[in-house]
mmCIF file of C-alpha atoms in Angstrom:
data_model
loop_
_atom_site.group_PDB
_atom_site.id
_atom_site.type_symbol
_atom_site.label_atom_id
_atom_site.label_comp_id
_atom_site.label_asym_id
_atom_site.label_seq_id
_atom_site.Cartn_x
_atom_site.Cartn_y
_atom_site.Cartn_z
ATOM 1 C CA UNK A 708 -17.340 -4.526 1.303
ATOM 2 C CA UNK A 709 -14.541 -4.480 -1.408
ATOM 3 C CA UNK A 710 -11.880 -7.191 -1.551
ATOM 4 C CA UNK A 711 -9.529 -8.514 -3.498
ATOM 5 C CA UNK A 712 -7.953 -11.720 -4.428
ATOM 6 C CA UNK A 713 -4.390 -12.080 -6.099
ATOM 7 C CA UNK A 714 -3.516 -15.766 -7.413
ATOM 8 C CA UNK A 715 -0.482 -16.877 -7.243
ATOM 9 C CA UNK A 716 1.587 -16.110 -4.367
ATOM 10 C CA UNK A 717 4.799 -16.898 -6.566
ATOM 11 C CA UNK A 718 5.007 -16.720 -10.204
ATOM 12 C CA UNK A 719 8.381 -17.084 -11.902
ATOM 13 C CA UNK A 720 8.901 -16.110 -15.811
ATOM 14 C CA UNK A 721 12.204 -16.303 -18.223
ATOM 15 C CA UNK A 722 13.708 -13.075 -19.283
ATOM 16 C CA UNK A 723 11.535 -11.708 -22.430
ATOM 17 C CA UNK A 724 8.524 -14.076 -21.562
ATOM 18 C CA UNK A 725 5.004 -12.550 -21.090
ATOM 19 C CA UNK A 726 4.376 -11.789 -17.237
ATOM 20 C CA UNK A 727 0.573 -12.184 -15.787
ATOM 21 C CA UNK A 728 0.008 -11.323 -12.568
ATOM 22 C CA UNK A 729 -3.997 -12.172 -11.711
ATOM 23 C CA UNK A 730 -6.428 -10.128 -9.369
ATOM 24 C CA UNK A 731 -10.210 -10.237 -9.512
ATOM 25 C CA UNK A 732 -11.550 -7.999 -6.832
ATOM 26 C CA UNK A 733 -15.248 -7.691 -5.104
ATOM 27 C CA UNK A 734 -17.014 -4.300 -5.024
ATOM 28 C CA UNK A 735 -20.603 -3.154 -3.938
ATOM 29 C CA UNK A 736 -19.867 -0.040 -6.015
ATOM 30 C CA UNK A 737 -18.005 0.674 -9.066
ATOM 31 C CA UNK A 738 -14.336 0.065 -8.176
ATOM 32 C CA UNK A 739 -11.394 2.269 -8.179
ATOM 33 C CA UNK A 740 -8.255 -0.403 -8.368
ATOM 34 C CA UNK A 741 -4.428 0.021 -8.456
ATOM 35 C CA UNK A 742 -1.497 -2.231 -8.966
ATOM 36 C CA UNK A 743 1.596 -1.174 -6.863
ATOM 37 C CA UNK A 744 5.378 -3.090 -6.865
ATOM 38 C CA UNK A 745 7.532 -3.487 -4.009
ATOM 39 C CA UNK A 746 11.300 -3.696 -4.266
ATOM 40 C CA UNK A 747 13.023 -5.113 -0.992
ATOM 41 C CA UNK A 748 13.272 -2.797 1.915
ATOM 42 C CA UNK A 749 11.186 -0.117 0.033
ATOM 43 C CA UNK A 750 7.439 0.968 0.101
ATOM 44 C CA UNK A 751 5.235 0.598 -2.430
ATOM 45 C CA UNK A 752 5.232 2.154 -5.800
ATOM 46 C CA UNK A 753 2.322 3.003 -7.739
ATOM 47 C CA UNK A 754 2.091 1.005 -11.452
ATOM 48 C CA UNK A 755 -1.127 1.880 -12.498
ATOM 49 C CA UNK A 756 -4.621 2.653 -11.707
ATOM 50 C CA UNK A 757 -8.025 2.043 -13.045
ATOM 51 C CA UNK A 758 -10.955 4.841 -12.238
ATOM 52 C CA UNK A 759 -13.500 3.884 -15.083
ATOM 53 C CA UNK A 760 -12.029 6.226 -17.650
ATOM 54 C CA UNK A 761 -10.730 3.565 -19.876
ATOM 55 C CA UNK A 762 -10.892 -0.143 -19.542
ATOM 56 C CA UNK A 763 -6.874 -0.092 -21.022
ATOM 57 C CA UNK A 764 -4.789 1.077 -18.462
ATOM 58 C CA UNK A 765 -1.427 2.048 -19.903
ATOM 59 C CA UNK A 766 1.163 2.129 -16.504
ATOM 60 C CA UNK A 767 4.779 2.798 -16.201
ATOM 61 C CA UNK A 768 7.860 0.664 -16.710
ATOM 62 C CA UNK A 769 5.680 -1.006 -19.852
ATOM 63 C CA UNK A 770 2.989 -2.616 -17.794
ATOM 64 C CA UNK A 771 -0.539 -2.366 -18.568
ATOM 65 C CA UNK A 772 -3.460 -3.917 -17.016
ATOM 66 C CA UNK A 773 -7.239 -4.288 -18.526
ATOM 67 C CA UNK A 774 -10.569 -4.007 -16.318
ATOM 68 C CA UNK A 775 -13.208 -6.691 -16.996
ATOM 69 C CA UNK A 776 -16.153 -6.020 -15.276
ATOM 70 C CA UNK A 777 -17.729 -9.319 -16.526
ATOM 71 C CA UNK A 778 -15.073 -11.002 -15.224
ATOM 72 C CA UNK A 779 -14.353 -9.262 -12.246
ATOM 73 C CA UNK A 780 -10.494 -9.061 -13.117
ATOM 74 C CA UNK A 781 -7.730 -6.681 -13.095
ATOM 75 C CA UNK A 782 -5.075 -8.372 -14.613
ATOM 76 C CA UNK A 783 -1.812 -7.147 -14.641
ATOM 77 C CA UNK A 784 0.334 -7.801 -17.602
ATOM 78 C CA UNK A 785 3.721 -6.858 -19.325
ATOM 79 C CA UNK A 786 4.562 -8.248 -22.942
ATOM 80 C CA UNK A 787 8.430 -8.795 -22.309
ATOM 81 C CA UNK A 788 9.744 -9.161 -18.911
ATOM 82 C CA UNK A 789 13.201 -7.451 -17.816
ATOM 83 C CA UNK A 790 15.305 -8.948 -14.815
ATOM 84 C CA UNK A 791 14.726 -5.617 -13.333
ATOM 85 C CA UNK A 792 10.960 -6.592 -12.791
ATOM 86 C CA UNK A 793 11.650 -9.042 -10.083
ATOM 87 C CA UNK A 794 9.880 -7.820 -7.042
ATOM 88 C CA UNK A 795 6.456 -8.129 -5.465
ATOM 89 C CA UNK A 796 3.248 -7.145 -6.622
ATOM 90 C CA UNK A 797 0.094 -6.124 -4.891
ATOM 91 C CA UNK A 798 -3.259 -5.143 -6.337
ATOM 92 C CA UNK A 799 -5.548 -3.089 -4.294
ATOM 93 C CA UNK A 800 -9.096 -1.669 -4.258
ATOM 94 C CA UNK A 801 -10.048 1.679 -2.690
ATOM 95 C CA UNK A 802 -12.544 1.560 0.249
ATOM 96 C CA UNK A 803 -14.998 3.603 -1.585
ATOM 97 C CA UNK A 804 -16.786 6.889 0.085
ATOM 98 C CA UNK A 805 -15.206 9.611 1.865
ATOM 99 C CA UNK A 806 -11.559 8.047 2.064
ATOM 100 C CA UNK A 807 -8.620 6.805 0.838
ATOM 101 C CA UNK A 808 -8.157 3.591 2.465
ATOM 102 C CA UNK A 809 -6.716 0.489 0.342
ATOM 103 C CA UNK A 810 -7.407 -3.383 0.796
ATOM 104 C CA UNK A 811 -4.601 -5.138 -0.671
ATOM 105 C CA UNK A 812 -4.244 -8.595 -2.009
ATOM 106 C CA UNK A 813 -1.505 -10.985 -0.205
ATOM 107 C CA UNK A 814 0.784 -10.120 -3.247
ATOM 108 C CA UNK A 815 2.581 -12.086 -6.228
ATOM 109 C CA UNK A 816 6.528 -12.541 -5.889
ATOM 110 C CA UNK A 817 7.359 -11.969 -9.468
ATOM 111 C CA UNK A 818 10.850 -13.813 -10.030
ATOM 112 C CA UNK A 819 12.652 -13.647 -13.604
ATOM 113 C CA UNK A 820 15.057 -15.948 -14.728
ATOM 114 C CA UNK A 821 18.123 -15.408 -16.882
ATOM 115 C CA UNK B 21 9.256 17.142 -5.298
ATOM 116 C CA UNK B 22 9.989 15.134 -2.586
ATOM 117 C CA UNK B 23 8.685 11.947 -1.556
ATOM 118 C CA UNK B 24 7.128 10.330 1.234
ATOM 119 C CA UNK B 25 9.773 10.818 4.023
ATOM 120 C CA UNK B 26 9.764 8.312 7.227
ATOM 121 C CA UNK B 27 11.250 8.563 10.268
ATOM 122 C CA UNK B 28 13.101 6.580 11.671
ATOM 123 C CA UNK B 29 13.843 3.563 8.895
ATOM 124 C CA UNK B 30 14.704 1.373 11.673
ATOM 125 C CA UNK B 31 13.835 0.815 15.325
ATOM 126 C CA UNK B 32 14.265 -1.571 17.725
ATOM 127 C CA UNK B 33 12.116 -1.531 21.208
ATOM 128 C CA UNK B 34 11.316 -4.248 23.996
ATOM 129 C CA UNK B 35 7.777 -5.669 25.227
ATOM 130 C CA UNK B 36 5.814 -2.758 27.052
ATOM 131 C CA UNK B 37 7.388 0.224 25.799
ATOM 132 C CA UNK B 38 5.817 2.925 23.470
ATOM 133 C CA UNK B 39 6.875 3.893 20.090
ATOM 134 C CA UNK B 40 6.513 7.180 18.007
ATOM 135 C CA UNK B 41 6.615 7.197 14.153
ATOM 136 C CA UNK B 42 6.861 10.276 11.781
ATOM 137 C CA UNK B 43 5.672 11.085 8.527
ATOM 138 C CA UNK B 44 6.129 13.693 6.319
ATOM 139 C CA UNK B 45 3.939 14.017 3.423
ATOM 140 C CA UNK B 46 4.390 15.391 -0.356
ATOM 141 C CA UNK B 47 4.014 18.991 -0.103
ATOM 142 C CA UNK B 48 0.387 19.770 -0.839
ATOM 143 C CA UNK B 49 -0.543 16.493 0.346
ATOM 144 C CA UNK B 50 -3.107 16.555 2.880
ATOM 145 C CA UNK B 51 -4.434 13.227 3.635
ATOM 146 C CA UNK B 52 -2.029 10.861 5.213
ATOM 147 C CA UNK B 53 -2.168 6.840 5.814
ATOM 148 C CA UNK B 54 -0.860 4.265 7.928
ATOM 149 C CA UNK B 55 -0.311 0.695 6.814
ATOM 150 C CA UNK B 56 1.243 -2.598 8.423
ATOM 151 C CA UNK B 57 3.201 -4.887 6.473
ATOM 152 C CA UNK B 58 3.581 -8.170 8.006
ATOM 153 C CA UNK B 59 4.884 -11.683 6.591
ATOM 154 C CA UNK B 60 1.198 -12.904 7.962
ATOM 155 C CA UNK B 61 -1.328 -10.613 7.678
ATOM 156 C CA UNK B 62 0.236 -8.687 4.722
ATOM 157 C CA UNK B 63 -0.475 -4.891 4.220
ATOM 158 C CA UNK B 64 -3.930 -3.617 6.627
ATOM 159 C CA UNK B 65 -4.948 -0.293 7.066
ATOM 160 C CA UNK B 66 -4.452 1.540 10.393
ATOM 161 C CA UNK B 67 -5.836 4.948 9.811
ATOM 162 C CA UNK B 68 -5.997 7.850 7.806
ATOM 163 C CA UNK B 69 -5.937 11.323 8.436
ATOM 164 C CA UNK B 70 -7.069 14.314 7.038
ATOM 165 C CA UNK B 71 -7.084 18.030 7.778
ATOM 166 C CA UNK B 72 -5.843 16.711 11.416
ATOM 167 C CA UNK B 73 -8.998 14.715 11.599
ATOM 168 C CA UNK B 74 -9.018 10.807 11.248
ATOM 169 C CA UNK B 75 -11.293 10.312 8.251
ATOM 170 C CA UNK B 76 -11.081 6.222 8.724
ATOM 171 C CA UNK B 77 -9.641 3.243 10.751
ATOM 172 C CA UNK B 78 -8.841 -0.069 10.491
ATOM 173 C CA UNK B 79 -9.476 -2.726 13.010
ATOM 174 C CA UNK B 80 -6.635 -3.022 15.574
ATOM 175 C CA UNK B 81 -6.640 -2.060 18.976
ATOM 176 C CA UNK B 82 -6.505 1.348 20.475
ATOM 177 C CA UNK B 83 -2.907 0.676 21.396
ATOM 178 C CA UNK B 84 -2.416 2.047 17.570
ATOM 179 C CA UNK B 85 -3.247 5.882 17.843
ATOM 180 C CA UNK B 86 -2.240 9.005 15.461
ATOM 181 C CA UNK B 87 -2.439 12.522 14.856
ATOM 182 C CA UNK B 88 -1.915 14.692 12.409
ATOM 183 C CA UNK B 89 -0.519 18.410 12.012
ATOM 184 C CA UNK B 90 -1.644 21.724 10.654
ATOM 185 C CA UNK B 91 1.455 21.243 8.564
ATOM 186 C CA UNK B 92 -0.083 17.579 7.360
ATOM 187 C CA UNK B 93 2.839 15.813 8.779
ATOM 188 C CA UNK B 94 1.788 12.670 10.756
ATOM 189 C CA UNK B 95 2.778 10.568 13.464
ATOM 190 C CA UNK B 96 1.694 7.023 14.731
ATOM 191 C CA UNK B 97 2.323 6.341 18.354
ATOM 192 C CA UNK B 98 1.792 2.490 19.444
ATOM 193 C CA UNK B 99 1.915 1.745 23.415
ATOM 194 C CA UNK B 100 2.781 -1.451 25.184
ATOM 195 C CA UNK B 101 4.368 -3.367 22.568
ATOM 196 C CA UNK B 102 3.741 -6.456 21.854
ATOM 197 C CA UNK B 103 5.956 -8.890 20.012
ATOM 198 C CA UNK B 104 3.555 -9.069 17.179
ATOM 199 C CA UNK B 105 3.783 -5.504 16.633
ATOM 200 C CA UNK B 106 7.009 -5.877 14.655
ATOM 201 C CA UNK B 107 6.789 -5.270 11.023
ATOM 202 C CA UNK B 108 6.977 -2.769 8.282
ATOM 203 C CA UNK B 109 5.259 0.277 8.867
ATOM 204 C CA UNK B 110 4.329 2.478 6.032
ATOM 205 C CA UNK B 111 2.749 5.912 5.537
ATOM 206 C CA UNK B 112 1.180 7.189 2.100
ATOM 207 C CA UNK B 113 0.145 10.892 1.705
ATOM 208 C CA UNK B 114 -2.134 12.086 -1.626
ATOM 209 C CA UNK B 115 -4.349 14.541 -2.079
ATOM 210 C CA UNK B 116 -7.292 14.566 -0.480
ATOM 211 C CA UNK B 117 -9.588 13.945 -3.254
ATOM 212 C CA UNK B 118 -11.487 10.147 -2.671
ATOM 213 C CA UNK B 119 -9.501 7.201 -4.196
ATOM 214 C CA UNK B 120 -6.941 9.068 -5.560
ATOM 215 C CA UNK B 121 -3.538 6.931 -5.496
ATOM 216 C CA UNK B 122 -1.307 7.221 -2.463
ATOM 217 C CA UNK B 123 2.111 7.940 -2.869
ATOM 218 C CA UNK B 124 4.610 5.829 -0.309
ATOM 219 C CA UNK B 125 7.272 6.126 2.186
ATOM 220 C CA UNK B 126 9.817 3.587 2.322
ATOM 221 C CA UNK B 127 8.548 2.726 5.773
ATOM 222 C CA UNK B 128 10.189 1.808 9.372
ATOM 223 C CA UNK B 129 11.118 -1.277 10.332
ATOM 224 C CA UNK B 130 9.677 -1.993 13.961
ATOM 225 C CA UNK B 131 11.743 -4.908 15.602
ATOM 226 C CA UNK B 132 10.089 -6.009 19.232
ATOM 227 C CA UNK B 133 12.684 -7.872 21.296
#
């Protein structure tokens, strides 16, 4: 059964500091995995996704996130964080087979001070 | 192209009643999920549909049903609410295609009084 596990249920950064947000997920087959943001009182929006084309995954708003199968991460990172990046943050793996179910993480409250 | 669109954002119903939700997908969308968001139990899967056939379902009680139309629009009906049925609930449409990214709605708010 896939799962994954996001650490760090808060994570606060400075304006222009590095953000990492963490995931490592468990699959029995290879995984597809997405990051998605929520802004309050909104769904989710799609970041990124990883489906074993490249390891790199290049998403939008400058965030990027790199697959590490040794590792079992999917880390999601953004060199220079913008007050407008302050929401929450959920990494999820699809069910695998015939659907397109997601199993989310518990999420990572991003917060970004002046 | 449109998004997601839910209906209603807000609702607010009392212990034992029943509750409809709508969803309409992106056009050419034909696979459509339900999610709950709660401050506990964070976002679980309720069910997806397909070519008006649920493809897959989550574990909560058969209170939780859906359907969907030839047109791919959806709709989540849950019977004798609970209080612990209030949250966020949120529908994502895509494709079709397995583990292709699913596209949002900004949800309805389900308060149980």
């Amino acid at each position: 059964a896939q799962s994954v596990t996001q650490l760090g249920s808060h994570v606060s950064v400075s304006e222009g500091a590095l953000v990492l947000l963490r995931c490592n997920y468990s699959s029995s087959v290879p995984p597809y995995l997405f990051w998605y943001v929520q802004y309050p009182n909104q769904g989710l929006q799609l970041l990124l996704k990883y489906t074993s084309a490249a390891t790199l995954v290049k998403g939008i708003n400058g965030f990027e996130a790199e697959f590490k199968k040794s590792e079992t991460s999917f880390h999601l990172t953004k060199p220079s964080a913008h007050m407008s990046d302050a929401a929450e943050y959920f990494c999820a793996v699809s069910g695998g087979g015939a659907t397109n179910k997601l199993i989310f993480g518990t999420g990572t409250l991003l917060a970004v001070q002046p | 192209k449109a998004g997601v669109t839910q209906t209603p954002r807000y609702l607010i119903k009392t212990r034992g009643q029943q509750v409809t939700l709508s969803c309409s997908p992106i056009s050419g969308h034909r696979s459509v999920s339900w999610y709950q968001q709660t401050p506990g139990q964070g976002l679980q899967f309720l069910f997806e549909y397909f070519s008006e056939t649920q493809r897959n379902k989550g574990n909560f009680p058969g209170r939780f049903s859906g359907r969907q139309f030839s047109n791919s629009r959806s709709e989540m009906n849950v019977s004798t609410l609970e209080l612990g049925d209030s949250a966020l609930y949120l529908c994502a449409s895509s494709s079709g295609q397995n583990n292709q990214p699913q596209h949002f709605g900004d949800g309805t708010r389900l308060s149980i009084l």
